[in-house]
Amino acid sequence: MKVLVTGAAGFIGSNFVLRVRETRPDWEITVIDALTYAGNRASLAAVENEITFVEGSIADAELVDRLVSANDIVVHFAAESHNDNSLDNPWPFMESNIIGTYRLLEAVRKHDKRIHHISTDEVYGDLELDDPNRFTETTPLNPSSPYSASKASADLLVRAWIRSFKINATLSNCSNNYGPRQHVEKFIPRQITGILDGVKPKLYGAGANVRDWIHVDDHNDAVVAIIEQGRLGETYLIGADGEQNNREIIALILELMGKPADWFEHVNDRPGHDLRYAIDSSKLRAETGWRPQYQDIRSGLRQTIDWYAANRDWWEASKAATEAVYTRLGR
Ligand code: NAD
Ligand code: TDX
């Protein structure tokens, strides 16, 4: 199978390519990535000679048409992905997440190919802390930030192309990922690399916000399961029952890195900060048999901390620039 992976110099896409090179060695992989601030070619260094890498944007209609026509399936990770950036400057989110997805859909329609669209649980808005319900495939879309609104827009485009043009497509909405090769702007790597630099973790507001954490390899194994066993036209929610609030995550990182429990500071909260995400992944589990392999966030975080400690070269260059943005935002 010839697979076009968009955004594979980023966190989840690079882990996807590394993983399927092992689990699906017969897949022929082509990558398209614009190498934005979030893309890092070094993430693919181990497989550089086994894949075709094309630098370019998914908003480039001609390039997208050519690449889609030459492959069987598009696995679509490329996006602007950070909420804080979308609150600062929404435009790149509109261009990459909405227009970029539109370009891919039109090429998939024209050449009668398949697309698997990667999305997020944030499209469903947020839950109260004591809400017994979790998000399911039928929860109404109710996004809060420019980022999540752009992802919800892209999801709606995919659904409309399925209904109106009968394209071959599947969608998945996953909860918060963690693991190696995640940009240092994101919550967990920001704190790990900060501690490695002697800087205290930064907690937004009171830290009661809950995220439903999943290891990136578990997410990517679920994507492979949907590609191979998912029903065309369907949406699947991906989650590993990993709800933790931000205070609990910081406490665990401090303990694993040998720091005192109170060695963190509160910073300004994010405007419109979603309170809680929680995923019910019963449909995915029932239809594909997928189960998360990382049952325990402690062991997953241990592996992630060890990776950042051993790979300073990978993150050091982007750390200062990232923290300069946070200083400007007061976070
Ligand atoms: P990331 O920011 O680490 O990587 C995104 C990649 O896309 C980068 O390599 C970037 O260069 C590339 N890109 C951006 N705009 C592009 C464009 N116009 N053309 C080509 N390439 C472009 O993001 P991530 O965390 O790996 O997220 C990947 C996907 O998974 C996104 O669609 C995101 O919405 C979704 N998702 C992420 C999470 C999470 O916790 N990180 C959870 C659920 C879903
Ligand atoms: O320094 C911080 N301190 C802090 O308390 C940062 C960077 C974040 N936070 C909080 C905000 C959130 O409640 O931690 C939580 C996680 O923050 P992010 O890593 O920015 O993730 P989130 O906003 O939840 O979105 C993530 O999950 C869904 C990804 O970035 C999205 O791409 C994905 O769609």
Tab-separated table of C-alpha atoms and ligand atoms in Angstrom:
chain	number	residue	atom	x	y	z
A	1	MET	CA	0.000	0.000	0.000
A	2	LYS	CA	1.275	3.477	-0.924
A	3	VAL	CA	0.634	5.824	1.986
A	4	LEU	CA	0.884	9.625	1.937
A	5	VAL	CA	1.392	10.889	5.499
A	6	THR	CA	0.793	14.618	6.025
A	7	GLY	CA	2.552	16.434	8.883
A	8	ALA	CA	4.971	13.582	9.614
A	9	ALA	CA	7.777	15.873	10.818
A	10	GLY	CA	5.532	16.698	13.784
A	11	PHE	CA	4.964	14.819	17.027
A	12	ILE	CA	2.272	12.238	16.258
A	13	GLY	CA	3.008	11.894	12.533
A	14	SER	CA	6.712	11.144	13.065
A	15	ASN	CA	5.888	8.537	15.707
A	16	PHE	CA	3.334	7.069	13.264
A	17	VAL	CA	5.946	6.691	10.510
A	18	LEU	CA	8.556	5.200	12.879
A	19	ARG	CA	5.982	2.743	14.221
A	20	VAL	CA	4.534	1.575	10.903
A	21	ARG	CA	8.039	1.086	9.477
A	22	GLU	CA	8.270	-1.638	12.139
A	23	THR	CA	4.729	-3.003	12.210
A	24	ARG	CA	3.844	-2.575	8.479
A	25	PRO	CA	7.220	-2.732	6.661
A	26	ASP	CA	5.499	-3.314	3.287
A	27	TRP	CA	3.783	0.108	3.347
A	28	GLU	CA	5.520	2.586	1.010
A	29	ILE	CA	5.611	5.925	2.826
A	30	THR	CA	5.680	9.411	1.303
A	31	VAL	CA	5.606	12.386	3.668
A	32	ILE	CA	4.435	15.930	2.966
A	33	ASP	CA	5.347	18.465	5.646
A	34	ALA	CA	5.721	22.264	5.484
A	35	LEU	CA	8.413	22.184	8.223
A	36	THR	CA	6.773	24.940	10.239
A	37	TYR	CA	8.276	25.814	13.648
A	38	ALA	CA	6.622	22.552	14.854
A	39	GLY	CA	8.173	20.302	12.209
A	40	ASN	CA	11.550	18.698	12.827
A	41	ARG	CA	13.117	16.508	10.166
A	42	ALA	CA	15.435	15.010	12.766
A	43	SER	CA	12.393	13.138	14.120
A	44	LEU	CA	12.482	10.998	10.956
A	45	ALA	CA	16.288	10.575	10.825
A	46	ALA	CA	16.130	6.850	11.669
A	47	VAL	CA	14.000	6.107	8.577
A	48	GLU	CA	15.217	8.892	6.259
A	49	ASN	CA	16.439	6.391	3.628
A	50	GLU	CA	13.270	4.293	3.747
A	51	ILE	CA	10.721	7.035	2.988
A	52	THR	CA	10.197	9.853	0.476
A	53	PHE	CA	10.119	13.277	2.125
A	54	VAL	CA	8.494	16.207	0.304
A	55	GLU	CA	8.749	19.660	1.839
A	56	GLY	CA	5.585	21.625	1.036
A	57	SER	CA	2.186	22.758	2.250
A	58	ILE	CA	-1.089	20.857	2.098
A	59	ALA	CA	-2.622	24.202	1.096
A	60	ASP	CA	-0.694	23.956	-2.214
A	61	ALA	CA	-3.371	22.507	-4.531
A	62	GLU	CA	-1.047	21.442	-7.359
A	63	LEU	CA	1.434	19.675	-5.095
A	64	VAL	CA	-1.358	17.964	-3.163
A	65	ASP	CA	-3.023	16.806	-6.403
A	66	ARG	CA	0.216	15.249	-7.643
A	67	LEU	CA	1.022	13.475	-4.373
A	68	VAL	CA	-2.501	12.194	-3.748
A	69	SER	CA	-2.762	10.813	-7.289
A	70	ALA	CA	0.461	8.821	-6.747
A	71	ASN	CA	-0.695	7.138	-3.498
A	72	ASP	CA	-3.512	4.838	-2.308
A	73	ILE	CA	-4.372	6.495	0.988
A	74	VAL	CA	-3.731	9.788	2.783
A	75	VAL	CA	-3.182	9.665	6.555
A	76	HIS	CA	-3.776	13.269	7.486
A	77	PHE	CA	-1.957	14.568	10.595
A	78	ALA	CA	-0.774	17.989	9.319
A	79	ALA	CA	-2.168	20.906	11.320
A	80	GLU	CA	-1.345	23.880	13.421
A	81	SER	CA	-1.842	22.176	16.779
A	82	HIS	CA	-1.290	24.534	19.719
A	83	ASN	CA	-4.225	26.270	21.422
A	84	ASP	CA	-2.121	29.073	22.917
A	85	ASN	CA	-0.796	29.995	19.446
A	86	SER	CA	-4.310	30.006	18.010
A	87	LEU	CA	-5.354	32.546	20.650
A	88	ASP	CA	-2.373	34.710	19.664
A	89	ASN	CA	-2.711	34.486	15.845
A	90	PRO	CA	-5.552	32.369	14.402
A	91	TRP	CA	-4.757	32.737	10.668
A	92	PRO	CA	-2.260	29.854	10.187
A	93	PHE	CA	-4.894	27.574	11.771
A	94	MET	CA	-7.457	28.569	9.158
A	95	GLU	CA	-5.012	28.036	6.291
A	96	SER	CA	-3.476	24.708	7.323
A	97	ASN	CA	-6.359	23.083	9.173
A	98	ILE	CA	-9.327	24.165	7.035
A	99	ILE	CA	-7.983	25.072	3.574
A	100	GLY	CA	-5.309	22.354	3.726
A	101	THR	CA	-7.926	19.702	4.542
A	102	TYR	CA	-10.153	21.039	1.730
A	103	ARG	CA	-7.277	20.640	-0.776
A	104	LEU	CA	-6.712	17.039	0.303
A	105	LEU	CA	-10.422	16.217	0.073
A	106	GLU	CA	-10.684	17.604	-3.441
A	107	ALA	CA	-7.668	15.571	-4.581
A	108	VAL	CA	-9.025	12.419	-2.910
A	109	ARG	CA	-12.370	12.976	-4.677
A	110	LYS	CA	-10.781	13.609	-8.075
A	111	HIS	CA	-8.477	10.585	-7.974
A	112	ASP	CA	-10.836	8.237	-6.075
A	113	LYS	CA	-8.401	7.571	-3.223
A	114	ARG	CA	-8.962	7.108	0.530
A	115	ILE	CA	-8.254	9.514	3.388
A	116	HIS	CA	-8.032	8.937	7.129
A	117	HIS	CA	-8.500	12.269	8.894
A	118	ILE	CA	-6.869	12.743	12.313
A	119	SER	CA	-8.754	14.991	14.710
A	120	THR	CA	-9.097	15.804	18.367
A	121	ASP	CA	-11.550	15.452	21.250
A	122	GLU	CA	-11.428	19.257	21.605
A	123	VAL	CA	-14.011	19.596	18.823
A	124	TYR	CA	-16.648	18.508	21.384
A	125	GLY	CA	-15.951	21.406	23.777
A	126	ASP	CA	-15.507	20.575	27.452
A	127	LEU	CA	-17.238	18.711	30.305
A	128	GLU	CA	-17.947	19.604	33.938
A	129	LEU	CA	-15.628	17.844	36.403
A	130	ASP	CA	-18.538	15.800	37.818
A	131	ASP	CA	-20.275	15.021	34.503
A	132	PRO	CA	-20.767	11.219	34.396
A	133	ASN	CA	-20.937	11.329	30.574
A	134	ARG	CA	-17.883	11.192	28.329
A	135	PHE	CA	-17.568	12.237	24.673
A	136	THR	CA	-18.907	9.728	22.128
A	137	GLU	CA	-19.123	9.763	18.322
A	138	THR	CA	-22.585	11.406	18.579
A	139	THR	CA	-21.643	14.254	20.948
A	140	PRO	CA	-22.451	17.580	19.208
A	141	LEU	CA	-19.477	19.683	18.073
A	142	ASN	CA	-18.989	22.685	20.384
A	143	PRO	CA	-15.386	23.953	20.040
A	144	SER	CA	-13.986	26.704	22.292
A	145	SER	CA	-10.720	27.991	20.759
A	146	PRO	CA	-9.691	29.042	17.231
A	147	TYR	CA	-7.653	25.808	17.107
A	148	SER	CA	-10.531	23.518	18.056
A	149	ALA	CA	-12.941	25.467	15.836
A	150	SER	CA	-10.577	24.967	12.875
A	151	LYS	CA	-10.366	21.224	13.611
A	152	ALA	CA	-14.172	20.983	13.943
A	153	SER	CA	-14.442	22.808	10.600
A	154	ALA	CA	-12.118	20.282	8.984
A	155	ASP	CA	-14.125	17.387	10.492
A	156	LEU	CA	-17.335	18.853	9.037
A	157	LEU	CA	-15.717	19.167	5.594
A	158	VAL	CA	-14.686	15.488	5.698
A	159	ARG	CA	-18.193	14.441	6.747
A	160	ALA	CA	-19.758	16.551	3.961
A	161	TRP	CA	-17.409	15.063	1.323
A	162	ILE	CA	-18.404	11.574	2.545
A	163	ARG	CA	-22.122	12.339	2.338
A	164	SER	CA	-22.207	14.414	-0.855
A	165	PHE	CA	-19.377	12.955	-2.920
A	166	LYS	CA	-19.179	9.432	-1.413
A	167	ILE	CA	-15.417	9.704	-0.911
A	168	ASN	CA	-13.680	6.841	0.914
A	169	ALA	CA	-12.881	8.345	4.289
A	170	THR	CA	-12.665	7.604	7.993
A	171	LEU	CA	-12.153	10.022	10.890
A	172	SER	CA	-10.712	9.670	14.370
A	173	ASN	CA	-10.843	12.060	17.327
A	174	CYS	CA	-8.219	11.357	19.967
A	175	SER	CA	-7.542	12.712	23.443
A	176	ASN	CA	-4.284	14.369	24.648
A	177	ASN	CA	-1.159	12.518	23.497
A	178	TYR	CA	2.170	12.326	25.302
A	179	GLY	CA	5.463	10.613	24.476
A	180	PRO	CA	8.816	11.226	22.738
A	181	ARG	CA	9.262	13.933	20.053
A	182	GLN	CA	6.453	16.249	21.265
A	183	HIS	CA	7.191	19.967	20.793
A	184	VAL	CA	8.393	21.717	23.977
A	185	GLU	CA	5.470	24.177	23.806
A	186	LYS	CA	3.080	21.427	24.988
A	187	PHE	CA	2.303	20.872	28.678
A	188	ILE	CA	4.259	17.706	29.513
A	189	PRO	CA	7.460	18.332	27.482
A	190	ARG	CA	7.492	21.989	28.584
A	191	GLN	CA	7.691	20.905	32.211
A	192	ILE	CA	10.166	18.026	31.670
A	193	THR	CA	12.609	20.160	29.653
A	194	GLY	CA	12.132	23.076	32.076
A	195	ILE	CA	13.115	20.865	35.012
A	196	LEU	CA	16.125	19.564	33.032
A	197	ASP	CA	17.104	23.271	32.661
A	198	GLY	CA	16.519	23.981	36.368
A	199	VAL	CA	13.210	25.850	35.809
A	200	LYS	CA	10.039	25.222	37.856
A	201	PRO	CA	6.927	23.787	36.114
A	202	LYS	CA	4.265	26.360	35.146
A	203	LEU	CA	0.662	25.550	36.021
A	204	TYR	CA	-2.136	27.495	34.317
A	205	GLY	CA	-4.605	28.822	36.904
A	206	ALA	CA	-5.456	26.422	39.717
A	207	GLY	CA	-4.601	23.326	37.646
A	208	ALA	CA	-7.959	21.558	38.135
A	209	ASN	CA	-8.342	21.091	34.357
A	210	VAL	CA	-8.553	17.441	33.360
A	211	ARG	CA	-7.064	15.880	30.227
A	212	ASP	CA	-7.533	12.233	29.130
A	213	TRP	CA	-3.903	11.207	28.465
A	214	ILE	CA	-2.901	8.548	25.928
A	215	HIS	CA	0.571	7.434	24.844
A	216	VAL	CA	1.290	8.415	21.232
A	217	ASP	CA	2.032	4.780	20.241
A	218	ASP	CA	-1.410	3.733	21.459
A	219	HIS	CA	-2.983	6.513	19.362
A	220	ASN	CA	-1.046	5.440	16.292
A	221	ASP	CA	-1.859	1.733	16.740
A	222	ALA	CA	-5.537	2.756	16.862
A	223	VAL	CA	-5.105	4.710	13.599
A	224	VAL	CA	-3.651	1.591	11.934
A	225	ALA	CA	-6.568	-0.481	13.306
A	226	ILE	CA	-9.070	1.993	11.801
A	227	ILE	CA	-7.251	2.048	8.451
A	228	GLU	CA	-7.340	-1.750	8.316
A	229	GLN	CA	-10.648	-2.577	10.025
A	230	GLY	CA	-12.671	0.641	10.278
A	231	ARG	CA	-15.882	1.057	8.297
A	232	LEU	CA	-15.713	3.697	5.556
A	233	GLY	CA	-17.634	6.868	6.380
A	234	GLU	CA	-17.362	6.323	10.140
A	235	THR	CA	-15.859	8.353	12.993
A	236	TYR	CA	-13.988	6.630	15.836
A	237	LEU	CA	-13.052	8.153	19.187
A	238	ILE	CA	-9.625	7.121	20.528
A	239	GLY	CA	-8.898	7.249	24.262
A	240	ALA	CA	-7.167	5.187	26.953
A	241	ASP	CA	-9.199	6.069	30.100
A	242	GLY	CA	-6.322	8.282	31.247
A	243	GLU	CA	-8.047	11.183	33.012
A	244	GLN	CA	-5.706	13.247	35.236
A	245	ASN	CA	-5.830	16.877	36.260
A	246	ASN	CA	-2.858	19.137	35.540
A	247	ARG	CA	-1.815	19.305	39.207
A	248	GLU	CA	-1.627	15.499	39.307
A	249	ILE	CA	0.534	15.376	36.160
A	250	ILE	CA	2.964	17.969	37.542
A	251	ALA	CA	3.136	16.081	40.854
A	252	LEU	CA	4.010	12.862	39.016
A	253	ILE	CA	6.679	14.536	36.856
A	254	LEU	CA	8.247	16.175	39.949
A	255	GLU	CA	8.305	12.848	41.790
A	256	LEU	CA	9.780	10.951	38.819
A	257	MET	CA	12.445	13.668	38.362
A	258	GLY	CA	13.363	13.760	42.069
A	259	LYS	CA	12.043	17.258	42.887
A	260	PRO	CA	9.954	18.408	45.894
A	261	ALA	CA	6.161	18.231	45.440
A	262	ASP	CA	5.747	22.017	45.818
A	263	TRP	CA	8.485	22.910	43.280
A	264	PHE	CA	6.151	24.541	40.696
A	265	GLU	CA	4.521	27.925	40.124
A	266	HIS	CA	1.081	29.163	39.087
A	267	VAL	CA	0.973	31.374	35.975
A	268	ASN	CA	-1.876	33.217	34.208
A	269	ASP	CA	-4.659	30.969	32.979
A	270	ARG	CA	-5.357	30.412	29.262
A	271	PRO	CA	-8.382	32.467	28.067
A	272	GLY	CA	-11.402	30.200	27.459
A	273	HIS	CA	-9.460	27.257	28.994
A	274	ASP	CA	-11.440	24.014	28.516
A	275	LEU	CA	-12.130	22.380	31.880
A	276	ARG	CA	-12.275	18.668	31.110
A	277	TYR	CA	-12.025	16.227	28.206
A	278	ALA	CA	-12.992	12.549	28.533
A	279	ILE	CA	-13.360	9.933	25.798
A	280	ASP	CA	-15.567	6.867	25.552
A	281	SER	CA	-13.698	4.640	23.054
A	282	SER	CA	-16.126	1.660	23.205
A	283	LYS	CA	-16.921	1.773	19.477
A	284	LEU	CA	-13.262	1.526	18.450
A	285	ARG	CA	-12.624	-1.279	20.951
A	286	ALA	CA	-15.722	-3.255	19.917
A	287	GLU	CA	-15.138	-2.975	16.159
A	288	THR	CA	-11.356	-3.400	15.955
A	289	GLY	CA	-10.284	-5.102	19.189
A	290	TRP	CA	-7.778	-2.274	19.805
A	291	ARG	CA	-6.618	-1.877	23.422
A	292	PRO	CA	-4.040	0.600	24.815
A	293	GLN	CA	-0.690	-1.023	25.628
A	294	TYR	CA	0.405	1.748	28.049
A	295	GLN	CA	-2.020	1.079	30.922
A	296	ASP	CA	0.015	3.093	33.387
A	297	ILE	CA	0.795	6.813	32.926
A	298	ARG	CA	3.694	6.516	35.385
A	299	SER	CA	5.655	4.117	33.163
A	300	GLY	CA	4.768	6.125	30.030
A	301	LEU	CA	5.980	9.337	31.665
A	302	ARG	CA	9.170	7.617	32.859
A	303	GLN	CA	9.931	6.604	29.245
A	304	THR	CA	9.108	10.145	28.046
A	305	ILE	CA	11.319	11.828	30.679
A	306	ASP	CA	14.194	9.482	29.801
A	307	TRP	CA	13.779	10.350	26.106
A	308	TYR	CA	13.994	14.131	26.706
A	309	ALA	CA	16.963	13.680	29.038
A	310	ALA	CA	18.797	11.640	26.374
A	311	ASN	CA	17.844	13.858	23.397
A	312	ARG	CA	18.764	17.424	24.359
A	313	ASP	CA	19.966	18.056	20.787
A	314	TRP	CA	16.437	17.438	19.533
A	315	TRP	CA	14.742	20.097	21.728
A	316	GLU	CA	17.353	22.593	22.898
A	317	ALA	CA	17.169	24.849	19.816
A	318	SER	CA	13.401	25.420	20.115
A	319	LYS	CA	13.283	25.836	23.904
A	320	ALA	CA	14.398	29.492	24.143
A	321	ALA	CA	12.129	30.627	21.291
A	322	THR	CA	9.160	28.817	22.850
A	323	GLU	CA	9.726	30.347	26.280
A	324	ALA	CA	10.083	33.814	24.694
A	325	VAL	CA	6.533	33.403	23.305
A	326	TYR	CA	5.225	32.316	26.727
A	327	THR	CA	6.928	35.299	28.388
A	328	ARG	CA	5.167	37.631	25.941
A	329	LEU	CA	1.823	35.883	26.666
A	330	GLY	CA	2.411	36.056	30.443
A	331	ARG	CA	2.247	32.283	30.761
B	1	NAD	P1	2.563	19.022	15.668
B	1	NAD	O1	2.325	20.485	15.765
B	1	NAD	O2	3.610	18.395	16.503
B	1	NAD	O3	2.889	18.632	14.151
B	1	NAD	C1	2.195	19.167	13.065
B	1	NAD	C2	3.032	18.959	11.792
B	1	NAD	O4	2.261	19.453	10.681
B	1	NAD	C3	4.356	19.723	11.786
B	1	NAD	O5	5.408	18.893	11.343
B	1	NAD	C4	4.114	20.868	10.802
B	1	NAD	O6	5.297	21.279	10.124
B	1	NAD	C5	3.104	20.234	9.862
B	1	NAD	N1	2.253	21.231	9.174
B	1	NAD	C6	1.585	22.284	9.712
B	1	NAD	N2	0.945	22.968	8.744
B	1	NAD	C7	1.225	22.342	7.568
B	1	NAD	C8	0.852	22.571	6.221
B	1	NAD	N3	0.085	23.598	5.861
B	1	NAD	N4	1.289	21.699	5.277
B	1	NAD	C9	2.077	20.650	5.620
B	1	NAD	N5	2.477	20.402	6.871
B	1	NAD	C10	2.049	21.232	7.850
B	1	NAD	O7	1.134	18.362	15.932
B	1	NAD	P2	0.765	16.936	16.569
B	1	NAD	O8	0.611	17.091	18.026
B	1	NAD	O9	1.667	15.900	16.021
B	1	NAD	O10	-0.709	16.734	15.952
B	1	NAD	C11	-0.905	16.020	14.744
B	1	NAD	C12	-2.393	15.911	14.465
B	1	NAD	O11	-3.039	15.231	15.532
B	1	NAD	C13	-3.104	17.261	14.340
B	1	NAD	O12	-4.062	17.163	13.312
B	1	NAD	C14	-3.780	17.449	15.693
B	1	NAD	O13	-4.936	18.243	15.581
B	1	NAD	C15	-4.126	16.003	16.016
B	1	NAD	N6	-4.241	15.691	17.459
B	1	NAD	C16	-3.236	16.004	18.324
B	1	NAD	C17	-3.346	15.645	19.663
B	1	NAD	C18	-2.237	15.937	20.654
B	1	NAD	O14	-2.405	15.690	21.842
B	1	NAD	N7	-1.090	16.451	20.236
B	1	NAD	C19	-4.491	14.981	20.114
B	1	NAD	C20	-5.505	14.673	19.198
B	1	NAD	C21	-5.362	15.016	17.862
B	2	TDX	O1	2.718	25.361	30.657
B	2	TDX	C1	1.578	24.892	30.634
B	2	TDX	N1	0.881	24.778	31.799
B	2	TDX	C2	-0.377	24.262	31.858
B	2	TDX	O2	-0.971	24.180	32.954
B	2	TDX	C3	0.945	24.435	29.394
B	2	TDX	C4	1.688	24.546	28.088
B	2	TDX	C5	-0.317	23.897	29.469
B	2	TDX	N2	-0.980	23.821	30.662
B	2	TDX	C6	-2.307	23.172	30.712
B	2	TDX	C7	-3.320	23.603	29.662
B	2	TDX	C8	-4.136	22.338	29.473
B	2	TDX	O3	-5.134	22.234	30.476
B	2	TDX	O4	-2.065	21.786	30.440
B	2	TDX	C9	-3.125	21.207	29.662
B	2	TDX	C10	-2.573	20.650	28.367
B	2	TDX	O5	-2.141	21.760	27.581
B	2	TDX	P1	-1.571	21.577	26.080
B	2	TDX	O6	-0.391	20.670	26.105
B	2	TDX	O7	-1.416	22.933	25.493
B	2	TDX	O8	-2.742	20.738	25.382
B	2	TDX	P2	-4.305	21.029	25.092
B	2	TDX	O9	-4.600	22.474	25.033
B	2	TDX	O10	-5.098	20.171	26.041
B	2	TDX	O11	-4.403	20.429	23.587
B	2	TDX	C11	-3.705	19.198	23.263
B	2	TDX	O12	-4.597	18.117	23.204
B	2	TDX	C12	-5.517	18.087	22.152
B	2	TDX	C13	-2.971	19.340	21.933
B	2	TDX	O13	-2.077	20.436	21.989
B	2	TDX	C14	-3.939	19.479	20.794
B	2	TDX	O14	-3.248	19.510	19.561
B	2	TDX	C15	-4.874	18.317	20.810
B	2	TDX	O15	-5.877	18.509	19.851
